[in-house]
CSV table of C-alpha atoms and ligand atoms in Angstrom, one decimal:
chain,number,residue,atom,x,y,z
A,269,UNK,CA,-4.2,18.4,-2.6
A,270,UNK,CA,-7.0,17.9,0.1
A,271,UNK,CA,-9.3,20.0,-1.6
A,272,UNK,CA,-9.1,18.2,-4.7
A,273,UNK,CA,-9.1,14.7,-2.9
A,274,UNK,CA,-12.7,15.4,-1.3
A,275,UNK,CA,-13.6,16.8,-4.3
A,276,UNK,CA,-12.8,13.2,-5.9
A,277,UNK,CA,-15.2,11.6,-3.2
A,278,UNK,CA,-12.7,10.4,-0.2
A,279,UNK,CA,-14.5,11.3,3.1
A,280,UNK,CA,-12.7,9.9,5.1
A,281,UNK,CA,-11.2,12.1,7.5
A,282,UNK,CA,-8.4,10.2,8.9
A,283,UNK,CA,-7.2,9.5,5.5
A,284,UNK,CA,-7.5,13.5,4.5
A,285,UNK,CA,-5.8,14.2,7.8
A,286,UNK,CA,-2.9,12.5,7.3
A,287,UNK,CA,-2.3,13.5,4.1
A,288,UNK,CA,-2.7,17.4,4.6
A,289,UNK,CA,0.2,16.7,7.5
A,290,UNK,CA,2.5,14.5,5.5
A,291,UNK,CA,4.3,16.0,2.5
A,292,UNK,CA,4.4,14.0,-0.7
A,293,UNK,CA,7.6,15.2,-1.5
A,294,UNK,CA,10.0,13.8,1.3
A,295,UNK,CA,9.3,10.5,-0.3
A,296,UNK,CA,9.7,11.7,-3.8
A,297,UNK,CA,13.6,11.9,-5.8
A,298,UNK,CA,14.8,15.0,-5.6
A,299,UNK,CA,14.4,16.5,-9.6
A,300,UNK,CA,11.2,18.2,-9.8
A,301,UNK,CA,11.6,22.3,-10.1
A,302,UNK,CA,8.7,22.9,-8.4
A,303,UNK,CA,7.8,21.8,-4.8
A,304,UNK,CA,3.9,22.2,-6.0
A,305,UNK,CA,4.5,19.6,-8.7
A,306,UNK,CA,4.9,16.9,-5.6
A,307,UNK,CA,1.2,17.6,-5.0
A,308,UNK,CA,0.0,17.1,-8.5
A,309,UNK,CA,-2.0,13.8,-9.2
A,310,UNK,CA,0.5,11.5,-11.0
A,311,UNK,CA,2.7,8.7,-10.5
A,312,UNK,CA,6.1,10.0,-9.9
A,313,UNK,CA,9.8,7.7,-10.9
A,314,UNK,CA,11.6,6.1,-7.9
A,315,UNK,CA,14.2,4.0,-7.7
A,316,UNK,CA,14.2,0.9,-9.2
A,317,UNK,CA,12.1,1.3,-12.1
A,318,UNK,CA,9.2,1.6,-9.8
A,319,UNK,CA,6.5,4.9,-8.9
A,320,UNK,CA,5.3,6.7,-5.6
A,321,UNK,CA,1.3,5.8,-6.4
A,322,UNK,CA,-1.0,9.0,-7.3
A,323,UNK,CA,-2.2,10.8,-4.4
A,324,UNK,CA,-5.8,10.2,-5.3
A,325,UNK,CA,-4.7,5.9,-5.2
A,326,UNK,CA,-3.1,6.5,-1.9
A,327,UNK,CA,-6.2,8.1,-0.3
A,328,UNK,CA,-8.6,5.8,-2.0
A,329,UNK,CA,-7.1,2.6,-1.0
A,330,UNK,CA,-6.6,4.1,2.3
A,331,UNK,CA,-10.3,5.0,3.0
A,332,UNK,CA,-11.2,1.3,1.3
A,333,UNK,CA,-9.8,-0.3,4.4
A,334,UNK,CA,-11.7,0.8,6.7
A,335,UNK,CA,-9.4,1.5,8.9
A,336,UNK,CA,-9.3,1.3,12.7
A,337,UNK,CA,-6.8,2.6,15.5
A,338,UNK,CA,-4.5,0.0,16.4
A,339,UNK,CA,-5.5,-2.6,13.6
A,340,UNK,CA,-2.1,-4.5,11.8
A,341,UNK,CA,-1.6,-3.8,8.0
A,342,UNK,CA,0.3,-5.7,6.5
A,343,UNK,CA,1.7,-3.5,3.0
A,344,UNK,CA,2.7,-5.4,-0.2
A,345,UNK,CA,5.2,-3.0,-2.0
A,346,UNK,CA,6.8,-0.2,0.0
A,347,UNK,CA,8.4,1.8,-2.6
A,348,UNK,CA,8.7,5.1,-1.8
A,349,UNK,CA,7.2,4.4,2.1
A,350,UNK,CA,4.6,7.1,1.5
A,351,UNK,CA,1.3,4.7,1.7
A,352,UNK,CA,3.1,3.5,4.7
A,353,UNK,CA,3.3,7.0,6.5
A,354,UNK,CA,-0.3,7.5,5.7
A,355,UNK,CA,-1.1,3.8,7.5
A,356,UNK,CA,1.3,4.8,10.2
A,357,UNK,CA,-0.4,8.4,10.7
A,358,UNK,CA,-3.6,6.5,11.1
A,359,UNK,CA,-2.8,4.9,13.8
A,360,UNK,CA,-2.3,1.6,12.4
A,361,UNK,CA,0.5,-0.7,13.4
A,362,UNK,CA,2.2,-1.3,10.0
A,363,UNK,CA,3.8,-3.9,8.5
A,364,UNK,CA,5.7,-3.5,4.9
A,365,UNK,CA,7.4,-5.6,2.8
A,366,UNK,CA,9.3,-4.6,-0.2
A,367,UNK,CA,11.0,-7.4,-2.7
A,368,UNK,CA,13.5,-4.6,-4.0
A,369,UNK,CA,16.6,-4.1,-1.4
A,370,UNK,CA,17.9,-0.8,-2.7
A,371,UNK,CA,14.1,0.4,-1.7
A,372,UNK,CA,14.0,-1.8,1.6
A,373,UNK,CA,17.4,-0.1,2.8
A,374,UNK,CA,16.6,3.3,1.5
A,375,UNK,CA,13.1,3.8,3.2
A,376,UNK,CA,13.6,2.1,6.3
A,377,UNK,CA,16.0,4.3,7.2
A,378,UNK,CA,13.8,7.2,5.7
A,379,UNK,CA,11.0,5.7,7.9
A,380,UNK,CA,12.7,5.8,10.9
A,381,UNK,CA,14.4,9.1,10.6
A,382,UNK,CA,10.7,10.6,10.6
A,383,UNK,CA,9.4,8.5,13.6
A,384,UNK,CA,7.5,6.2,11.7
A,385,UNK,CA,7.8,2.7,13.5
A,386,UNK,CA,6.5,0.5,10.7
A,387,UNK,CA,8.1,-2.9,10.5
A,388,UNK,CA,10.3,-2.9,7.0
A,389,UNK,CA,11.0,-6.9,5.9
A,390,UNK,CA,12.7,-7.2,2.5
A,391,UNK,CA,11.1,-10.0,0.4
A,392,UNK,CA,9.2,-11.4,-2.4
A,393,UNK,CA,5.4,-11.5,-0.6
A,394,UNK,CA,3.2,-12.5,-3.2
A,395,UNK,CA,2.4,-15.3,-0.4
A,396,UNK,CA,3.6,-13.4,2.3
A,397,UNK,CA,6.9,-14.1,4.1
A,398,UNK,CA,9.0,-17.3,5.9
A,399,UNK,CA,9.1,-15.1,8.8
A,400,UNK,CA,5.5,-14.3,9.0
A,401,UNK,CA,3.9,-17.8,8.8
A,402,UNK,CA,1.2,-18.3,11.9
A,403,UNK,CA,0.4,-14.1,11.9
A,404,UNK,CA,-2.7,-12.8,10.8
A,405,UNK,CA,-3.5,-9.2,9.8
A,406,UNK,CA,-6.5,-7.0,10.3
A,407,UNK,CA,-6.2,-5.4,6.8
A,408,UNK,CA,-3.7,-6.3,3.9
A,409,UNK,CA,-3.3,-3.4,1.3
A,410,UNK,CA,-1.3,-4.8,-1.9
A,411,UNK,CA,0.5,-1.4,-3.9
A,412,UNK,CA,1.2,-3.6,-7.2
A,413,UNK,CA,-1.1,-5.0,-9.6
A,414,UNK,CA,-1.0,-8.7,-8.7
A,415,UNK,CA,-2.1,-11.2,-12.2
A,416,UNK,CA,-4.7,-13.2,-9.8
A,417,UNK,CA,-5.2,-13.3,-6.0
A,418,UNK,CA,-2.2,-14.5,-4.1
A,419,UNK,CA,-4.5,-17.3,-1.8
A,420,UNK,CA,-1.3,-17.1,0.2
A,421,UNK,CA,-1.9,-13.5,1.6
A,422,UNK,CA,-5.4,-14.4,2.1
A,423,UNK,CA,-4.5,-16.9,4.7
A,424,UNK,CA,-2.7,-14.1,6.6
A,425,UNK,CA,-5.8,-12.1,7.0
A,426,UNK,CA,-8.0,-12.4,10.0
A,427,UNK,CA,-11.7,-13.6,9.8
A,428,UNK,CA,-13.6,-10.0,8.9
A,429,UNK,CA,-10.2,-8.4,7.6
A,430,UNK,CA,-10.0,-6.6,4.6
A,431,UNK,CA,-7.9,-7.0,1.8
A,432,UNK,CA,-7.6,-3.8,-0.8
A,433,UNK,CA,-5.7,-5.1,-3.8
A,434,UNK,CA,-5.6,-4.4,-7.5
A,435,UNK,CA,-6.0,-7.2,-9.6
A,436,UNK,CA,-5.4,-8.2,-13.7
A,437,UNK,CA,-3.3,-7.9,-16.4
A,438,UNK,CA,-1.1,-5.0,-17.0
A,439,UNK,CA,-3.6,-2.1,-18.7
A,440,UNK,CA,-6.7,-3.8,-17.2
A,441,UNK,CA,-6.8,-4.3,-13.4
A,442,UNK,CA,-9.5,-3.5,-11.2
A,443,UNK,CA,-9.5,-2.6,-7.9
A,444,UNK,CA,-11.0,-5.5,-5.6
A,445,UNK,CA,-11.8,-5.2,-1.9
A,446,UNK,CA,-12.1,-8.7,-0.1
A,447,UNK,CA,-13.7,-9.5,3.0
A,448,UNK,CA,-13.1,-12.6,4.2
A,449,UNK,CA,-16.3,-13.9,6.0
A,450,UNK,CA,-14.5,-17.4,6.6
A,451,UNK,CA,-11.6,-19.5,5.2
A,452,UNK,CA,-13.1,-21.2,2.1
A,453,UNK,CA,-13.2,-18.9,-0.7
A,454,UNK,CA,-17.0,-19.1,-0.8
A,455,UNK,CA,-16.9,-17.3,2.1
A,456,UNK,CA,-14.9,-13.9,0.4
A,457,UNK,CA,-17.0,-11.2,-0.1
A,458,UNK,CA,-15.5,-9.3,-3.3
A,459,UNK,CA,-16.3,-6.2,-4.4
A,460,UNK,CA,-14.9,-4.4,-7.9
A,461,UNK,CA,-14.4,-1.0,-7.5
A,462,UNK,CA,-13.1,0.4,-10.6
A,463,UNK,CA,-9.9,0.5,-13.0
A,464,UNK,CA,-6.7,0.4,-11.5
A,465,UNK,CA,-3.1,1.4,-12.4
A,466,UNK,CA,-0.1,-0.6,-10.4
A,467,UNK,CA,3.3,-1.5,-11.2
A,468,UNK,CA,3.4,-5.4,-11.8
A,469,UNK,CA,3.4,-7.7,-8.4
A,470,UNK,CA,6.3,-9.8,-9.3
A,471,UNK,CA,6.6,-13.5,-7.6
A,472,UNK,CA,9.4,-16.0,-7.5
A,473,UNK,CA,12.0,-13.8,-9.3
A,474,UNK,CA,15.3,-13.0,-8.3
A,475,UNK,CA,15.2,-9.6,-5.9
A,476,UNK,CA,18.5,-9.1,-4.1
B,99,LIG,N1,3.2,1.9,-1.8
B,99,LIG,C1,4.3,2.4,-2.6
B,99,LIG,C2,4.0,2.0,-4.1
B,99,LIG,C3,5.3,1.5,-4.7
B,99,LIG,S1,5.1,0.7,-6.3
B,99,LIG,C4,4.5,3.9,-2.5
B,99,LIG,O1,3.6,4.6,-1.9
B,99,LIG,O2,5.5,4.4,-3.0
B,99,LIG,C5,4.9,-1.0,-5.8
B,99,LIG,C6,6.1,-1.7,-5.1
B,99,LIG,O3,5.8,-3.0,-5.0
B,99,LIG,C7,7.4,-1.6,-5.9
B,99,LIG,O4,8.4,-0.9,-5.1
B,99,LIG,C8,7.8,-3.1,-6.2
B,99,LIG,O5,9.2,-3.3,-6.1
B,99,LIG,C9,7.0,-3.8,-5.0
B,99,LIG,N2,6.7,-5.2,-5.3
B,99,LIG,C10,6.3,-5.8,-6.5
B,99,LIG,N3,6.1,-7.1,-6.3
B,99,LIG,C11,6.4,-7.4,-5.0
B,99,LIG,C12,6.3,-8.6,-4.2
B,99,LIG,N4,6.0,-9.8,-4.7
B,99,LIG,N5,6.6,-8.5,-2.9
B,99,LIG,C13,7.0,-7.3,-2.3
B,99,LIG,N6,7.0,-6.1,-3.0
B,99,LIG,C14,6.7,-6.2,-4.3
């Protein structure tokens, strides 16, 4: 999976680290017949209606955000947990929220059992969480396609953080990385990167 990664451009080598280290499958169902299937680069089912991102996405949002040792993420959409692994393998202190609660229950308890000591909150954070007001984040990585920027979650980032999120309707998002220079929007730096593929972020609906 490395070698094909690299070969797709990411560089990064705390990103290609982590992922050589963690297997795909432990966060995948239990139905493929194949354990080298897990590696292959496509979305896989998980509970919920939802999908485990590609391996490529992972590793590409992961190298977007510039990651440092010791920065706070703050994750939009656990899922499956294994974007979160990746954060928490390099050596960021992680912060996930997931708006489904058979997902929240299911992989913090996953998380946990593998030594991962991201913080699981169970929510709906298109504008981040009650319980979150007043904390800013070095980098906020959104894993679902949100219809327009949440200006909510861009509150939570720090002055210079990064936000990697994919933006637009379903069948034509983009992948956006913001830095945010200053508070007024004048002062967020957005760059397109390309087409993106995400589950929808969903906001205000019903999620116990
Ligand atoms: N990072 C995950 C990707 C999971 S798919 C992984 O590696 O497996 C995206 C997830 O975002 C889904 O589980 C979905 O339920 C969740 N989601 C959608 N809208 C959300 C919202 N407003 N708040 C929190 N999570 C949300």
């Amino acid at each position: 999976m490395v070698e094909q990664l690299q070969q797709r451009g990411i560089t990064d080598t705390r990103v290609l680290t982590a992922m050589q280290k963690l297997p795909r499958q432990w966060f995948c169902p239990d139905t493929l017949l194949d354990t080298l299937l897990y590696d292959i680069d496509c979305a896989i089912q998980i509970d919920c209606s939802q999908t485990i991102s590609k391996p490529y996405t992972v590793a590409w949002q992961s190298q977007l955000l510039g990651l440092k040792p010791l920065m706070t993420v703050l994750e939009v959409g656990t899922g499956s947990g294994y974007q979160t692994a990746v954060l928490c393998e390099m050596g960021a202190r992680v912060f996930t929220v997931e708006r489904q609660s058979v997902l929240f229950r299911k992989t913090r308890v996953l998380l946990s059992s593998l030594g991962y000591h991201a913080r699981c909150f169970l929510g709906d954070c298109f504008n981040g969480l009650p319980e979150m007001r007043g904390f800013q984040y070095d980098r906020i990585l959104v894993t679902c396609g949100a219809g327009e920027l949440p200006l909510g979650l861009m509150q939570m980032l720090k002055t210079n953080g990064i936000m990697v999120i994919p933006i637009g309707p379903e069948g034509g998002q983009k992948m956006h990385r913001i830095t945010k220079l200053g508070d007024t929007p004048s002062q967020w730096h957005d760059e397109l990167l390309g087409d993106a593929y995400f589950v929808p972020m969903l906001e205000g609906k019903n999620f116990r």
